[in-house]
Amino acid sequence: MAFWCCSPRFLIFLFLVSAIPIAYIISEERVKSHNHVFHYHSAGFFRECAKWDDQGRRFLVTFLEGGVGEIHVPDDYTRDVVLKEVTVVKDFDLTGNASLGIAIDRPRNRLLVAVADLLRNRYSGLAAYDLSTWKRLFLTQLSGPSDEKSFADDVAVDADGNAYVTDAKASKIWKVGVDGEFLSILRSPLFTPKEWYKSLVGLNGIVYHPDGYLIVIHTFSGNLLKIDLAKGSEEVKLIEVGGGPLAFGDGLELISPTKLIVAGNPSGRLVESLDGWETALVVAKFKGPMHRLATAATVKDGKVYLNHMVGMGYPKKTHALVEFVL
Ligand SMILES: *[C@@H]1O[C@H](CO)[C@@H](O)[C@H](O)[C@H]1NC(C)=O
């Protein structure tokens, strides 16, 4: 997701060259949020994606330095409590790669994780782990050093357990079967805008709609696409979106068949469609802590929470999952 501006070096550079962002960040951090925020202490500064696991009563988060953590929310949780991240996956075979978008495949009790070589774009993969034991179920290479540059960014899972992984670098979608077998690559002219600068970061957040299609966002153009899976061969269409652009859209979360959350910049947008995602309208916007960079959305007990990439504080890094009040 927002990897293009989040290399640690770039952020350190930003911090060093200007005192203004620091002053701004301190003042922003002091603003008391009226929305509910889950804070948690973490081992790392960058957490790319968070999804609520209702059965496990925990948030699952991915590490930009590679790995997956859980943030358990106890029954007696109160608002002033700072939760704690516990590492559940640290995959030796994937050392050096970032963990990015995740999808909980509930019927198969597993977590799908998009994995990529953040700095050189020379490796992309999809890993699956058992949600109870965290045993790895498969690791599928999607792209390697001899292929075009790639960046596996986010993943969605359909009713049969097939996974669809977006490539933010070369703007394509990999399809992986239920047992991890590599199936196909989906490309479309609609995945690549004409303007070169809009192609710098391509396909990003992806969700599976229960009516049998995918909804995908293209980061820099803000194009929202519908990909019909039911018709034998995938059909790609541009969804006509009114009510404001969706540029810099990142993670997606379908909160009902007609409502979609787009995390990104500004922090969150609510998009609604009443015609099966042929057309859609941005109906609400939310501005959270901008300096923390919203990158993903999830639903916990009927409420939407936005994951923020950047943790703050030293030595204890604190991350924020901020409620997007609808
Ligand atoms: C990412 O993981 C793959 C698969 O094990 C490995 O070959 C590659 O070297 C890793 N990438 C980096 C940047 O370490």
PDB file of C-alpha atoms and ligand atoms in Angstrom, residues 92-98 115-124 136 139 141 143 145, ligand 1:
ATOM      1  CA  PHE A  92      12.377 -17.304   8.104  1.00  0.00           C
ATOM      2  CA  ASP A  93      11.944 -18.107   4.393  1.00  0.00           C
ATOM      3  CA  LEU A  94      10.689 -14.585   3.763  1.00  0.00           C
ATOM      4  CA  THR A  95      13.399 -12.689   5.621  1.00  0.00           C
ATOM      5  CA  GLY A  96      14.056  -9.342   3.958  1.00  0.00           C
ATOM      6  CA  ASN A  97      10.533  -9.020   2.578  1.00  0.00           C
ATOM      7  CA  ALA A  98       7.676  -6.835   3.778  1.00  0.00           C
ATOM      8  CA  VAL A 115       4.548 -10.479   0.687  1.00  0.00           C
ATOM      9  CA  ALA A 116       6.979  -8.341  -1.329  1.00  0.00           C
ATOM     10  CA  ASP A 117      10.517  -7.059  -1.639  1.00  0.00           C
ATOM     11  CA  LEU A 118       9.878  -3.445  -0.636  1.00  0.00           C
ATOM     12  CA  LEU A 119      12.985  -1.710  -1.885  1.00  0.00           C
ATOM     13  CA  ARG A 120      13.991  -3.608  -5.027  1.00  0.00           C
ATOM     14  CA  ASN A 121      10.674  -5.088  -6.185  1.00  0.00           C
ATOM     15  CA  ARG A 122      12.374  -8.398  -7.033  1.00  0.00           C
ATOM     16  CA  TYR A 123      10.118 -10.783  -5.176  1.00  0.00           C
ATOM     17  CA  SER A 124       6.370 -11.114  -4.652  1.00  0.00           C
ATOM     18  CA  ARG A 136       2.324 -22.061   7.274  1.00  0.00           C
ATOM     19  CA  LEU A 139       3.960 -20.093   0.185  1.00  0.00           C
ATOM     20  CA  GLN A 141       5.998 -17.317  -5.429  1.00  0.00           C
ATOM     21  CA  SER A 143       7.197 -13.121  -9.163  1.00  0.00           C
ATOM     22  CA  PRO A 145      14.232 -11.750  -9.830  1.00  0.00           C
TER      23      PRO A 145
HETATM   24  C1  LIG B   1      12.172 -12.474  -0.154  1.00  0.00           C
HETATM   25  O1  LIG B   1      11.900 -13.854  -0.021  1.00  0.00           O
HETATM   26  C2  LIG B   1      12.340 -14.616  -1.111  1.00  0.00           C
HETATM   27  C3  LIG B   1      11.789 -16.032  -0.955  1.00  0.00           C
HETATM   28  O2  LIG B   1      12.349 -16.733   0.062  1.00  0.00           O
HETATM   29  C4  LIG B   1      13.857 -14.543  -1.176  1.00  0.00           C
HETATM   30  O3  LIG B   1      14.326 -15.285  -2.261  1.00  0.00           O
HETATM   31  C5  LIG B   1      14.279 -13.080  -1.323  1.00  0.00           C
HETATM   32  O4  LIG B   1      15.676 -12.968  -1.272  1.00  0.00           O
HETATM   33  C6  LIG B   1      13.643 -12.228  -0.231  1.00  0.00           C
HETATM   34  N1  LIG B   1      13.866 -10.817  -0.541  1.00  0.00           N
HETATM   35  C7  LIG B   1      14.726 -10.044   0.117  1.00  0.00           C
HETATM   36  C8  LIG B   1      14.779  -8.616  -0.293  1.00  0.00           C
HETATM   37  O5  LIG B   1      15.426 -10.463   1.026  1.00  0.00           O
END
